[in-house]
């Protein structure tokens, strides 16, 4: 169906271009609908919602002002009123109506000339729509839904938010239980809530769960994402509109730090957390806690091989120090740190609370200088003093290593399959700082510790934000940055000229050019950014950007009526 | 066009207070989910504090380019009504929705029309038109605008007649509006204390000497827009050889702001590295309490700074003041020995004390409209909630917006979709 939405611009254009005359000048199968102000969303939606049949492919031309005036906004309003339609702009205000600036009476012959010119502009716009490759997406946006990979707090928050926004969601995790790393924790900083309460506040209702199910591969095909999911020994492909990566990270283990293999009493913060949770729940007695704890920060972090601050280890140590003090006030807790990373209001309060509770914080310049005394089990920690005096001795029964989170190989591999960048450590790279949850692949959004170590609170916030971005992408079928609509289509391949040499497939920076069935090269319209690299490398001049000036077909469309008249 | 009055027709909208990064992203997210937004900003333009920055860490990209494209999307979005020069006086609830009391300060010269041609200045017999806002030291990113000095103006109106674009309206009055909204998202951001404000503790000497700059003053001073010539001190044009950055000035301090503002370490590191790149021979010392770089790529950024020869000193200076022999003197305990020493620098940058902007309901002197402590549907995003940098504010803005949308759905009976195409059950 062809529809022309005529913006009368609050009466600014209708004097020169009466609606009836314009409708008569257009082809009979083009329906003309007039709107007072196409660039005002509410009035536009109200006038159009009832007049457009549902479920039909509609070609819509907005007959409005120029793209450099408010034409772009007019298209944005139309896009929100008619999300499925294919849109084009015809500038009949500056380009036609306002050229008839006679000041007074318009001569009848001039008026009909203007109407004919406007009709020609509208016809050209319809021809542009026909020249465009039909959209590859064979289904309505949102029909396939969103796949969230990883059921930690970030993934759960993203999935439950998408359910609230009315989109179909599938949540996949290789573990049989949702919760991720947070499922192993007791209390959470900075508000000291129970992890299970926080996870329970992210409901699973309405989510299609694929637990115990590994995501083998992710790829883009025909405008949608295809995920290969493996459950047991069965592989199955499923299709999605958008993806959210919430694959998380894994804690580094203390390993051989401070001779942990030979000595007893060297544990990680995760192990301490498990013990503390058991004592808090009454499953163990508080006597199980040691009398003297020494926490050492930045074990295996901010080092030569892991040159980053994992951001969550300092707050975790302070949280656990406070929990020890609450359960058994007579216990000594000393936190040996290079510096305490507790940014923000809530964390600073937690830090102050720990100091008030009697937790000691000791600063050292280098971790390499720390030595541990004791043959079979930890007896004391020796810190080098400044100015070459005596070493400082901290008696300890248990040494707790605060280790960072590191990215998993699986999450980095999935990211790379999608064309996302990962840094040398394996964290997935977003567009810092202005679009941190968006990577290099369209329709893929990042949240949680797979992009950078995040607390549960941050992971939930990021999951919600990623869900909003995914919902937005599914609606628009493109990245939010491109929201100011481009009236021009993607690059295309002239089939008769193409020799299928594959240079454009190699060269395209956005992965839009690809081989399809029968060795034919096609350009995925949803991925094309109109950069022109394909046209530049093509030896046959088959890859082309849409022309900036009217194409011969557009010009022919404009002069068709006069040609027919002269022929008859 | 300052304001489209038709926005009052629409009652079903969310109020976003503050047009900084968090507010803009909250508004864009709401609009993408088909919710009308009223975006209120007290300044003459969207963009907030980030527009005052020359560069953003950790990429050292231009701050203006990224922020302005977001601002353009807000201005262009059909579902976002932007109200500039507007502040929120208070909120009141009647159980159903929220009534927001707004005040619009109509500027005498509309900045969106002013061409900065100077015709008004030539026409004014009293010399009341200024080319530069003395309070705005940081506007190289925005086009300049003429401004009326109200102390000198007698309202004769000759400037308005002379203006070729009709940008001047001397009769413009402030207006109060009462707007019903369903939800409110505060994204008022942070404010840096003015030089000499007690929130920068007096020992740091801001405002006492032109060579002692606050971090934001320094950002404007070193702005690339001013050219890349040799650096000269603001006081006397002496060439700069030694610069000190003082962190946590007034922050993590029980007398002023007890918390860490989370962004200043990286901000100072960015400024110091930028100086070092401009003049590699500069001696730059950075005094810190804890050098916090917890975000993506930040530790690496810090390490690169240390490798470039910045002196990183774990010490908080106790005194920053103009020295008798010229320059700025710092007194601090040497980190290795703990002994107090004095050192003279050409320039000192005082960083810290970024305070959360007070929210309208708690501001003293606001009108007495009753406003319960946390009415349904009032959320906070960005720095005014929890200190956040650009990336954090982007995430928080979007997350709070989606929370507001979900709340509206539950309030409207639950389960309905923002996107009729995607929910066949809505029909």
Tab-separated table of C-alpha atoms in Angstrom, chain A residues 37 39-41 70 73 76-77 80 83-84 141-142 161 164-167 302-303 307-309 311 338-346 348 351 363 365 386-387 424-425 432-437 451-452 461-462 464-465 468 471-472 475 480-481 483-484, chain B residues 4 6 25 28-29 32-34 56-57 59 66 73 76-79 252 258-260 262 288 290-297 299-300 303 314 335-337 339 356 386-387 390-391 394-396 398-400 402 405-406 409 416-419 421-423:
chain	number	residue	atom	x	y	z
A	37	UNK	CA	1.702	19.109	12.021
A	39	UNK	CA	6.546	17.043	13.425
A	40	UNK	CA	4.327	16.857	16.543
A	41	UNK	CA	4.200	13.271	17.752
A	70	UNK	CA	11.976	19.701	10.553
A	73	UNK	CA	11.533	15.125	13.103
A	76	UNK	CA	10.846	10.350	13.559
A	77	UNK	CA	7.183	10.986	14.444
A	80	UNK	CA	6.940	6.048	16.121
A	83	UNK	CA	6.969	1.390	13.197
A	84	UNK	CA	6.651	-1.173	10.400
A	141	UNK	CA	10.203	-6.270	15.239
A	142	UNK	CA	10.073	-7.805	18.661
A	161	UNK	CA	12.960	-5.680	32.862
A	164	UNK	CA	8.035	-5.744	32.102
A	165	UNK	CA	8.450	-3.897	28.799
A	166	UNK	CA	6.431	-6.579	27.014
A	167	UNK	CA	9.148	-8.232	24.951
A	302	UNK	CA	47.280	-4.496	39.889
A	303	UNK	CA	50.292	-6.617	39.046
A	307	UNK	CA	47.347	-4.605	35.459
A	308	UNK	CA	43.881	-3.570	36.585
A	309	UNK	CA	41.922	-2.737	39.707
A	311	UNK	CA	37.006	-2.431	42.053
A	338	UNK	CA	48.102	-0.588	48.872
A	339	UNK	CA	45.108	1.723	48.875
A	340	UNK	CA	41.466	1.346	49.705
A	341	UNK	CA	39.243	1.875	46.673
A	342	UNK	CA	35.936	2.914	48.220
A	343	UNK	CA	34.524	5.605	45.920
A	344	UNK	CA	31.185	7.261	46.500
A	345	UNK	CA	28.891	7.974	49.421
A	346	UNK	CA	27.690	4.536	50.401
A	348	UNK	CA	32.771	5.704	52.196
A	351	UNK	CA	34.617	2.222	55.246
A	363	UNK	CA	49.078	0.683	54.139
A	365	UNK	CA	53.686	0.290	49.110
A	386	UNK	CA	59.702	2.345	56.210
A	387	UNK	CA	63.190	3.740	56.717
A	424	UNK	CA	43.957	-7.980	26.163
A	425	UNK	CA	42.580	-9.340	29.453
A	432	UNK	CA	33.432	4.249	26.832
A	433	UNK	CA	32.406	6.628	28.184
A	434	UNK	CA	29.346	7.839	26.298
A	435	UNK	CA	27.809	4.485	25.316
A	436	UNK	CA	29.394	2.029	27.767
A	437	UNK	CA	26.862	-0.774	27.261
A	451	UNK	CA	32.535	-5.722	30.544
A	452	UNK	CA	34.230	-4.804	33.835
A	461	UNK	CA	21.575	-1.184	37.254
A	462	UNK	CA	23.519	-2.109	34.130
A	464	UNK	CA	18.142	-2.600	33.527
A	465	UNK	CA	19.900	-0.063	31.306
A	468	UNK	CA	16.152	-0.410	27.896
A	471	UNK	CA	13.978	-2.673	23.798
A	472	UNK	CA	14.824	0.516	21.956
A	475	UNK	CA	11.615	-1.200	18.211
A	480	UNK	CA	20.080	4.565	19.215
A	481	UNK	CA	22.828	6.856	17.915
A	483	UNK	CA	17.957	7.907	15.789
A	484	UNK	CA	17.966	11.011	13.648
B	4	UNK	CA	6.363	25.125	22.897
B	6	UNK	CA	1.422	22.878	23.507
B	25	UNK	CA	19.987	9.648	28.743
B	28	UNK	CA	16.065	9.591	25.588
B	29	UNK	CA	15.358	6.184	27.120
B	32	UNK	CA	12.392	5.454	23.078
B	33	UNK	CA	9.875	3.573	25.221
B	34	UNK	CA	7.080	5.911	24.024
B	56	UNK	CA	36.791	13.000	28.889
B	57	UNK	CA	38.736	10.116	30.382
B	59	UNK	CA	39.707	7.964	25.951
B	66	UNK	CA	29.862	13.303	22.409
B	73	UNK	CA	18.854	13.956	20.007
B	76	UNK	CA	15.032	16.744	18.076
B	77	UNK	CA	13.023	14.006	19.743
B	78	UNK	CA	9.295	14.485	19.223
B	79	UNK	CA	8.513	13.091	22.659
B	252	UNK	CA	36.788	12.667	52.589
B	258	UNK	CA	32.701	13.081	54.223
B	259	UNK	CA	32.630	11.040	51.028
B	260	UNK	CA	34.843	10.414	48.011
B	262	UNK	CA	34.779	9.077	42.798
B	288	UNK	CA	46.551	12.009	46.604
B	290	UNK	CA	44.119	6.950	47.605
B	291	UNK	CA	44.555	6.948	43.863
B	292	UNK	CA	41.258	5.418	42.817
B	293	UNK	CA	40.913	4.048	39.316
B	294	UNK	CA	38.328	1.289	39.557
B	295	UNK	CA	36.641	1.607	36.155
B	296	UNK	CA	37.261	-0.002	32.803
B	297	UNK	CA	40.723	0.882	31.511
B	299	UNK	CA	44.237	1.600	36.131
B	300	UNK	CA	46.037	1.395	32.825
B	303	UNK	CA	49.987	3.619	34.982
B	314	UNK	CA	50.591	9.932	48.792
B	335	UNK	CA	55.445	10.331	52.025
B	336	UNK	CA	58.723	8.436	52.541
B	337	UNK	CA	59.831	10.058	55.781
B	339	UNK	CA	58.635	14.951	57.618
B	356	UNK	CA	25.715	16.750	45.080
B	386	UNK	CA	25.729	8.460	43.984
B	387	UNK	CA	28.939	10.055	42.650
B	390	UNK	CA	30.115	9.975	32.462
B	391	UNK	CA	29.809	6.225	31.856
B	394	UNK	CA	24.741	7.147	31.180
B	395	UNK	CA	23.967	3.753	32.716
B	396	UNK	CA	22.105	5.160	35.712
B	398	UNK	CA	18.802	4.692	31.375
B	399	UNK	CA	18.239	2.343	34.331
B	400	UNK	CA	16.152	4.867	36.302
B	402	UNK	CA	13.228	2.087	32.652
B	405	UNK	CA	8.373	3.070	32.879
B	406	UNK	CA	7.875	-0.209	34.737
B	409	UNK	CA	2.928	-0.014	33.906
B	416	UNK	CA	0.750	-3.715	29.446
B	417	UNK	CA	3.373	-3.108	26.864
B	418	UNK	CA	5.044	0.050	25.749
B	419	UNK	CA	5.186	-1.387	22.295
B	421	UNK	CA	3.521	-4.226	17.991
B	422	UNK	CA	5.321	-6.594	20.250
B	423	UNK	CA	2.477	-7.555	22.547
